[in-house]
Amino acid sequence: MESDYIIEDTDIRRLIVKAVEARDMAYARYSQFKVGAALLAGRENSSYADEVVGRETDSRDRNVNEYRVFTGCNIENSSYGATICAERAAVCNAVSSGYKDFKAIAIVGGLNSTGINGITYPCGICRQVLSEFSADMYVIAARSEDDYDMRRLSEFLPASFGAGFIYKRKLLKRWDIDGYAHLNGILLGGA
Ligand code: THU
């Protein structure tokens, strides 16, 4: 489902600045390629107000969503396959704090010796992990605050696999076993 969220210029800049800061934390012992990510994510209203950067309100002006920025850096491992990318580190941070409504992520990277000297696009695994939570979030691959390639995640990961496939198959499986009556029950009454 397309969301009607439109990112503002100040938020793009804020995310890029935070991603650059996060990149300093990278543990890139083996590749020397340091990556930083900053994820703007929301959760439903809660009693916490720390570091909240924005709010959505409903028609009666009640807070319905709070937003925060979560950062991540790449964390390499001597068993190379165990390496975690910056984007996924940011996702783990956000989801562990209850923020699953992803709006945008900024990514910066580059070899340690040369700094952020080119655009770093998210790898395939990270695109898939991000798409679990929002297919139309903004992905900002940045060189600097005013030099970036921003697109919707759906453009970076078209025709993707998602939760819908599994739900559909589960419904079909139950339909096989129990027949029309059960399927109708699920569709009308909820699973
Ligand atoms: N890396 C990321 O953190 N994010 C990406 O999207 C691309 C790759 C990291 C993983 C590894 O530590 C280093 O960059 C070189 O692949």
CSV table of C-alpha atoms and ligand atoms in Angstrom, one decimal:
chain,number,residue,atom,x,y,z
A,1,MET,CA,0.0,0.0,0.0
A,2,GLU,CA,1.4,3.4,-0.9
A,3,SER,CA,1.7,5.7,2.1
A,4,ASP,CA,1.1,9.4,1.7
A,5,TYR,CA,4.2,10.4,3.6
A,6,ILE,CA,6.3,12.9,1.8
A,7,ILE,CA,9.8,13.5,3.2
A,8,GLU,CA,11.0,17.0,3.9
A,9,ASP,CA,14.3,18.5,2.9
A,10,THR,CA,15.3,19.1,6.5
A,11,ASP,CA,14.7,15.4,7.4
A,12,ILE,CA,16.8,14.2,4.4
A,13,ARG,CA,19.6,16.4,5.7
A,14,ARG,CA,19.2,15.3,9.3
A,15,LEU,CA,19.3,11.6,8.2
A,16,ILE,CA,22.4,12.1,6.1
A,17,VAL,CA,24.2,13.9,9.0
A,18,LYS,CA,23.3,11.0,11.4
A,19,ALA,CA,24.4,8.4,8.9
A,20,VAL,CA,27.8,10.1,8.6
A,21,GLU,CA,28.1,10.1,12.4
A,22,ALA,CA,27.2,6.5,12.6
A,23,ARG,CA,29.8,5.6,10.0
A,24,ASP,CA,32.5,6.6,12.5
A,25,MET,CA,31.4,3.7,14.7
A,26,ALA,CA,31.8,1.1,11.9
A,27,TYR,CA,33.8,-2.0,12.7
A,28,ALA,CA,35.2,-2.7,9.3
A,29,ARG,CA,38.4,-4.5,10.2
A,30,TYR,CA,38.5,-6.7,7.1
A,31,SER,CA,37.2,-4.6,4.3
A,32,GLN,CA,38.1,-1.1,5.6
A,33,PHE,CA,34.8,-0.1,4.0
A,34,LYS,CA,32.9,1.8,6.6
A,35,VAL,CA,29.1,2.3,6.2
A,36,GLY,CA,26.7,4.3,8.3
A,37,ALA,CA,22.9,4.3,8.1
A,38,ALA,CA,20.2,6.4,9.7
A,39,LEU,CA,16.6,5.2,9.7
A,40,LEU,CA,13.5,7.3,10.4
A,41,ALA,CA,10.9,5.1,12.0
A,42,GLY,CA,7.7,5.5,13.8
A,43,ARG,CA,5.6,3.6,16.4
A,44,GLU,CA,2.2,4.0,17.8
A,45,ASN,CA,1.7,6.5,20.6
A,46,SER,CA,3.5,5.6,23.8
A,47,SER,CA,4.5,7.2,27.1
A,48,TYR,CA,8.2,7.7,26.0
A,49,ALA,CA,9.1,11.0,24.5
A,50,ASP,CA,12.9,10.7,24.3
A,51,GLU,CA,14.5,11.9,21.1
A,52,VAL,CA,11.2,12.1,19.3
A,53,VAL,CA,11.6,14.0,16.1
A,54,GLY,CA,8.1,14.2,14.8
A,55,ARG,CA,4.5,13.2,15.4
A,56,GLU,CA,1.5,12.3,13.3
A,57,THR,CA,-1.9,13.3,14.6
A,58,ASP,CA,-5.4,12.2,13.7
A,59,SER,CA,-8.4,14.4,12.9
A,60,ARG,CA,-9.0,15.1,16.6
A,61,ASP,CA,-5.3,16.1,17.1
A,62,ARG,CA,-4.4,13.0,19.0
A,63,ASN,CA,-0.9,11.7,18.7
A,64,VAL,CA,-1.0,8.5,16.7
A,65,ASN,CA,2.6,8.0,15.7
A,66,GLU,CA,6.0,9.1,17.1
A,67,TYR,CA,9.1,9.2,15.0
A,68,ARG,CA,12.7,8.7,15.9
A,69,VAL,CA,16.0,8.3,14.1
A,70,PHE,CA,17.9,5.0,14.7
A,71,THR,CA,21.4,4.6,13.4
A,72,GLY,CA,23.6,1.6,12.5
A,73,CYS,CA,27.0,0.8,11.2
A,74,ASN,CA,28.5,-2.3,9.6
A,75,ILE,CA,29.9,-4.8,12.1
A,76,GLU,CA,32.3,-7.2,10.4
A,77,ASN,CA,33.3,-10.6,11.6
A,78,SER,CA,36.4,-12.9,11.1
A,79,SER,CA,33.8,-15.4,9.8
A,80,TYR,CA,32.9,-13.0,7.0
A,81,GLY,CA,29.4,-14.3,6.4
A,82,ALA,CA,28.5,-13.2,10.0
A,83,THR,CA,29.1,-9.5,9.0
A,84,ILE,CA,26.1,-7.3,9.6
A,85,CYS,CA,25.5,-4.3,7.3
A,86,ALA,CA,24.8,-0.8,8.6
A,87,GLU,CA,21.2,-0.8,7.3
A,88,ARG,CA,20.4,-4.0,9.1
A,89,ALA,CA,22.0,-2.8,12.3
A,90,ALA,CA,19.8,0.2,12.2
A,91,VAL,CA,16.7,-2.0,11.5
A,92,CYS,CA,17.6,-4.1,14.6
A,93,ASN,CA,17.9,-1.0,16.7
A,94,ALA,CA,14.5,0.4,15.6
A,95,VAL,CA,12.5,-2.8,15.8
A,96,SER,CA,14.0,-3.7,19.2
A,97,SER,CA,12.6,-0.4,20.5
A,98,GLY,CA,9.2,-1.0,19.0
A,99,TYR,CA,9.6,1.3,15.9
A,100,LYS,CA,8.4,-0.6,12.9
A,101,ASP,CA,6.9,2.1,10.7
A,102,PHE,CA,9.8,2.9,8.4
A,103,LYS,CA,9.7,6.1,6.5
A,104,ALA,CA,13.3,6.7,5.2
A,105,ILE,CA,16.8,5.5,5.5
A,106,ALA,CA,20.0,7.4,4.6
A,107,ILE,CA,23.2,5.4,3.8
A,108,VAL,CA,26.8,6.6,3.5
A,109,GLY,CA,29.9,4.6,2.9
A,110,GLY,CA,33.4,4.5,1.6
A,111,LEU,CA,36.9,3.1,2.2
A,112,ASN,CA,38.3,4.3,5.4
A,113,SER,CA,41.3,6.0,3.7
A,114,THR,CA,39.2,8.0,1.3
A,115,GLY,CA,36.0,8.6,3.4
A,116,ILE,CA,32.6,9.0,1.7
A,117,ASN,CA,33.8,9.3,-1.9
A,118,GLY,CA,31.0,7.7,-3.8
A,119,ILE,CA,27.4,6.6,-3.4
A,120,THR,CA,26.8,3.3,-1.5
A,121,TYR,CA,23.6,1.5,-2.4
A,122,PRO,CA,22.1,-1.0,0.0
A,123,CYS,CA,22.9,-4.6,-0.7
A,124,GLY,CA,20.2,-7.1,-1.7
A,125,ILE,CA,19.8,-8.6,1.7
A,126,CYS,CA,19.3,-5.2,3.3
A,127,ARG,CA,16.7,-4.2,0.6
A,128,GLN,CA,14.8,-7.4,1.5
A,129,VAL,CA,15.0,-6.8,5.2
A,130,LEU,CA,13.8,-3.2,4.8
A,131,SER,CA,10.9,-4.2,2.6
A,132,GLU,CA,9.5,-6.4,5.4
A,133,PHE,CA,8.4,-3.2,7.1
A,134,SER,CA,7.9,-0.7,4.2
A,135,ALA,CA,8.0,-1.2,0.5
A,136,ASP,CA,7.6,2.4,-0.3
A,137,MET,CA,10.0,4.0,2.2
A,138,TYR,CA,12.6,6.4,0.9
A,139,VAL,CA,16.1,5.2,0.4
A,140,ILE,CA,18.7,8.0,0.3
A,141,ALA,CA,22.1,6.9,-0.9
A,142,ALA,CA,24.3,9.9,-0.1
A,143,ARG,CA,27.7,11.3,-0.9
A,144,SER,CA,26.9,14.5,1.2
A,145,GLU,CA,24.0,16.4,2.5
A,146,ASP,CA,23.3,17.9,-0.9
A,147,ASP,CA,24.5,15.1,-3.1
A,148,TYR,CA,22.4,12.0,-3.0
A,149,ASP,CA,20.3,9.5,-5.0
A,150,MET,CA,16.9,9.2,-3.3
A,151,ARG,CA,14.3,6.6,-4.5
A,152,ARG,CA,11.5,4.6,-3.1
A,153,LEU,CA,12.5,1.1,-1.9
A,154,SER,CA,10.1,-0.4,-4.4
A,155,GLU,CA,12.2,1.0,-7.2
A,156,PHE,CA,15.3,-0.7,-5.7
A,157,LEU,CA,13.5,-4.0,-5.1
A,158,PRO,CA,10.8,-4.5,-7.7
A,159,ALA,CA,8.6,-7.6,-7.9
A,160,SER,CA,9.7,-8.5,-4.4
A,161,PHE,CA,8.8,-11.4,-2.2
A,162,GLY,CA,6.8,-10.4,0.9
A,163,ALA,CA,4.4,-11.5,3.7
A,164,GLY,CA,1.5,-11.6,1.2
A,165,PHE,CA,2.8,-14.7,-0.5
A,166,ILE,CA,2.9,-16.6,2.8
A,167,TYR,CA,-0.5,-15.5,3.9
A,168,LYS,CA,-2.0,-16.4,0.5
A,169,ARG,CA,-0.5,-19.9,0.6
A,170,LYS,CA,-1.6,-20.5,4.2
A,171,LEU,CA,-5.1,-19.6,3.2
A,172,LEU,CA,-5.0,-21.9,0.3
A,173,LYS,CA,-3.6,-24.7,2.5
A,174,ARG,CA,-6.5,-24.3,4.9
A,175,TRP,CA,-8.9,-24.2,2.1
A,176,ASP,CA,-7.5,-27.5,0.8
A,177,ILE,CA,-8.1,-29.2,4.1
A,178,ASP,CA,-11.4,-27.7,5.2
A,179,GLY,CA,-13.0,-26.6,2.0
A,180,TYR,CA,-15.0,-23.5,1.1
A,181,ALA,CA,-16.7,-23.1,4.5
A,182,HIS,CA,-13.5,-22.6,6.3
A,183,LEU,CA,-12.1,-20.2,3.7
A,184,ASN,CA,-15.2,-18.1,3.9
A,185,GLY,CA,-14.9,-18.1,7.6
A,186,ILE,CA,-11.3,-16.8,7.4
A,187,LEU,CA,-12.1,-14.2,4.8
A,188,LEU,CA,-15.3,-13.0,6.6
A,189,GLY,CA,-14.3,-13.5,10.2
A,190,GLY,CA,-10.6,-13.0,10.2
A,191,ALA,CA,-8.0,-15.8,10.7
B,1,THU,N1,28.0,-3.0,3.7
B,1,THU,C1,27.0,-2.4,4.4
B,1,THU,O1,27.1,-2.1,5.6
B,1,THU,N2,25.9,-2.0,3.7
B,1,THU,C2,25.7,-2.3,2.4
B,1,THU,O2,24.6,-2.1,1.9
B,1,THU,C3,26.8,-2.7,1.6
B,1,THU,C4,27.9,-3.4,2.3
B,1,THU,C5,29.2,-3.4,4.4
B,1,THU,C6,29.4,-4.9,4.7
B,1,THU,C7,30.9,-5.0,4.8
B,1,THU,O3,31.2,-4.8,6.1
B,1,THU,C8,31.4,-3.9,3.9
B,1,THU,O4,30.4,-3.0,3.7
B,1,THU,C9,32.0,-4.4,2.6
B,1,THU,O5,31.1,-5.2,2.0
